[in-house]
Structures are given as structure tokens and as C-alpha cells.
């Protein structure tokens, strides 16, 4: 169990930085530097500018955070995705 509870906030990615980090603008207009959580790296969940994300912050340093969830955005299907339906 964690010693301190984490603060969870929502925001949008506004910049991609080197070394796997992202600039995120939170809903309260603060800008922080974030990295992706281990499960997101493991399952190769990609994040791009404009994605809505959930960020965890520690109460000790509110300028850095960890991206733990990327919300799905409606859009065209990926090029590699197959459509279900009639097959010859």
C-alpha cells in the first residue's frame, strides 16, 4: 500500500519530448511533464498530440506525472484493421 495517495487528473498531450516524455496541459491549465506507465509501454499504447489522458501525480512534486490511461478517440479505422463481413 502506498504511503501517500496519488492525485489523478485529466489533461491533453500538447508536446512530445525526447526520451519517452510528454508535455501535458491539465484541465486546470497547469502544464506538467509526464512519462508513460509501464503497462502502456508493455502493450505499446501510442500517444500523440491532442490525446486526452489520465495522469497520476504525487503530492510531493506536482510538476511531474505518469500517464496511466489514454482515452479512445473516434476516428478512422487503422490501415491494418480488417473489416468483418463477407469473405470470398
PDB file of C-alpha atoms in Angstrom:
ATOM      1  CA  UNK A   1       0.000   0.000   0.000  1.00  0.00           C
ATOM      2  CA  UNK A   2       1.256   3.462  -0.884  1.00  0.00           C
ATOM      3  CA  UNK A   3       2.322   5.840   1.866  1.00  0.00           C
ATOM      4  CA  UNK A   4       0.594   8.764   0.180  1.00  0.00           C
ATOM      5  CA  UNK A   5      -2.419   8.683  -2.092  1.00  0.00           C
ATOM      6  CA  UNK A   6      -1.794   9.720  -5.685  1.00  0.00           C
ATOM      7  CA  UNK A   7      -3.666  12.619  -7.271  1.00  0.00           C
ATOM      8  CA  UNK A   8      -5.410  11.670 -10.527  1.00  0.00           C
ATOM      9  CA  UNK A   9      -6.173  14.411 -13.052  1.00  0.00           C
ATOM     10  CA  UNK A  10      -7.137  14.658 -16.707  1.00  0.00           C
ATOM     11  CA  UNK A  11      -5.481  16.621 -19.472  1.00  0.00           C
ATOM     12  CA  UNK A  12      -4.374  16.684 -23.089  1.00  0.00           C
ATOM     13  CA  UNK A  13      -0.987  15.992 -24.627  1.00  0.00           C
ATOM     14  CA  UNK A  14       0.383  19.153 -26.229  1.00  0.00           C
ATOM     15  CA  UNK A  15       4.034  18.257 -26.881  1.00  0.00           C
ATOM     16  CA  UNK A  16       6.141  15.162 -27.432  1.00  0.00           C
ATOM     17  CA  UNK A  17       9.551  15.400 -25.787  1.00  0.00           C
ATOM     18  CA  UNK A  18      12.613  13.182 -26.213  1.00  0.00           C
ATOM     19  CA  UNK A  19      13.227  10.111 -24.071  1.00  0.00           C
ATOM     20  CA  UNK A  20       9.592   8.984 -23.913  1.00  0.00           C
ATOM     21  CA  UNK A  21       8.223  12.039 -22.160  1.00  0.00           C
ATOM     22  CA  UNK A  22       5.239  14.235 -22.961  1.00  0.00           C
ATOM     23  CA  UNK A  23       4.127  17.760 -22.186  1.00  0.00           C
ATOM     24  CA  UNK A  24       0.576  17.633 -20.825  1.00  0.00           C
ATOM     25  CA  UNK A  25      -1.767  20.541 -20.173  1.00  0.00           C
ATOM     26  CA  UNK A  26      -4.162  19.654 -17.367  1.00  0.00           C
ATOM     27  CA  UNK A  27      -7.801  20.719 -17.277  1.00  0.00           C
ATOM     28  CA  UNK A  28      -6.917  23.399 -14.703  1.00  0.00           C
ATOM     29  CA  UNK A  29      -4.453  24.964 -17.251  1.00  0.00           C
ATOM     30  CA  UNK A  30      -1.260  23.796 -15.481  1.00  0.00           C
ATOM     31  CA  UNK A  31       1.429  22.268 -17.689  1.00  0.00           C
ATOM     32  CA  UNK A  32       3.442  19.275 -16.475  1.00  0.00           C
ATOM     33  CA  UNK A  33       5.978  16.793 -17.850  1.00  0.00           C
ATOM     34  CA  UNK A  34       4.804  13.161 -17.920  1.00  0.00           C
ATOM     35  CA  UNK A  35       6.081   9.728 -18.837  1.00  0.00           C
ATOM     36  CA  UNK A  36       4.031   6.688 -19.803  1.00  0.00           C
ATOM     37  CA  UNK A  37       3.229   3.977 -17.269  1.00  0.00           C
ATOM     38  CA  UNK A  38       4.845   0.562 -17.611  1.00  0.00           C
ATOM     39  CA  UNK A  39       1.672  -1.220 -18.773  1.00  0.00           C
ATOM     40  CA  UNK A  40       1.217   1.342 -21.549  1.00  0.00           C
ATOM     41  CA  UNK A  41       4.785   0.699 -22.702  1.00  0.00           C
ATOM     42  CA  UNK A  42       4.365  -3.058 -22.397  1.00  0.00           C
ATOM     43  CA  UNK A  43       1.238  -3.151 -24.563  1.00  0.00           C
ATOM     44  CA  UNK A  44       2.626  -0.497 -26.936  1.00  0.00           C
ATOM     45  CA  UNK A  45      -0.168   2.016 -26.454  1.00  0.00           C
ATOM     46  CA  UNK A  46       0.817   5.008 -28.555  1.00  0.00           C
ATOM     47  CA  UNK A  47       0.031   8.586 -27.597  1.00  0.00           C
ATOM     48  CA  UNK A  48       0.016  11.553 -29.967  1.00  0.00           C
ATOM     49  CA  UNK A  49      -0.583  15.278 -29.648  1.00  0.00           C
ATOM     50  CA  UNK A  50      -4.202  16.034 -28.807  1.00  0.00           C
ATOM     51  CA  UNK A  51      -4.950  12.774 -26.959  1.00  0.00           C
ATOM     52  CA  UNK A  52      -6.932  13.040 -23.717  1.00  0.00           C
ATOM     53  CA  UNK A  53      -5.074  11.269 -20.915  1.00  0.00           C
ATOM     54  CA  UNK A  54      -5.400  10.493 -17.203  1.00  0.00           C
ATOM     55  CA  UNK A  55      -2.331  11.490 -15.197  1.00  0.00           C
ATOM     56  CA  UNK A  56      -1.224  10.450 -11.711  1.00  0.00           C
ATOM     57  CA  UNK A  57       0.694  12.990  -9.617  1.00  0.00           C
ATOM     58  CA  UNK A  58       2.432  12.570  -6.297  1.00  0.00           C
ATOM     59  CA  UNK A  59       1.739  15.242  -3.685  1.00  0.00           C
ATOM     60  CA  UNK A  60       5.493  15.770  -3.274  1.00  0.00           C
ATOM     61  CA  UNK A  61       6.170  17.037  -6.829  1.00  0.00           C
ATOM     62  CA  UNK A  62       3.240  18.482  -8.764  1.00  0.00           C
ATOM     63  CA  UNK A  63       5.317  19.339 -11.848  1.00  0.00           C
ATOM     64  CA  UNK A  64       5.843  15.720 -12.954  1.00  0.00           C
ATOM     65  CA  UNK A  65       3.412  12.890 -13.533  1.00  0.00           C
ATOM     66  CA  UNK A  66       2.721   9.480 -15.032  1.00  0.00           C
ATOM     67  CA  UNK A  67       0.248   8.851 -17.864  1.00  0.00           C
ATOM     68  CA  UNK A  68      -1.853   5.856 -16.822  1.00  0.00           C
ATOM     69  CA  UNK A  69      -4.724   5.914 -19.343  1.00  0.00           C
ATOM     70  CA  UNK A  70      -5.315   7.237 -22.870  1.00  0.00           C
ATOM     71  CA  UNK A  71      -8.945   7.822 -23.790  1.00  0.00           C
ATOM     72  CA  UNK A  72     -10.132   6.399 -27.062  1.00  0.00           C
ATOM     73  CA  UNK A  73     -10.725   8.978 -29.737  1.00  0.00           C
ATOM     74  CA  UNK A  74     -13.245   8.392 -32.527  1.00  0.00           C
ATOM     75  CA  UNK A  75     -11.716   8.372 -35.945  1.00  0.00           C
ATOM     76  CA  UNK A  76     -10.945   6.260 -38.994  1.00  0.00           C
ATOM     77  CA  UNK A  77     -10.016   2.632 -38.510  1.00  0.00           C
ATOM     78  CA  UNK A  78      -6.289   1.835 -38.709  1.00  0.00           C
ATOM     79  CA  UNK A  79      -4.926   0.676 -42.050  1.00  0.00           C
ATOM     80  CA  UNK A  80      -4.121  -2.807 -40.727  1.00  0.00           C
ATOM     81  CA  UNK A  81      -7.556  -3.432 -39.232  1.00  0.00           C
ATOM     82  CA  UNK A  82      -9.804  -5.897 -41.016  1.00  0.00           C
ATOM     83  CA  UNK A  83     -13.485  -5.347 -41.559  1.00  0.00           C
ATOM     84  CA  UNK A  84     -15.901  -8.060 -40.571  1.00  0.00           C
ATOM     85  CA  UNK A  85     -18.280  -9.151 -43.238  1.00  0.00           C
ATOM     86  CA  UNK A  86     -18.462 -11.119 -46.419  1.00  0.00           C
ATOM     87  CA  UNK A  87     -15.411 -13.183 -47.322  1.00  0.00           C
ATOM     88  CA  UNK A  88     -14.793 -14.831 -50.670  1.00  0.00           C
TER      89      UNK A  88
END
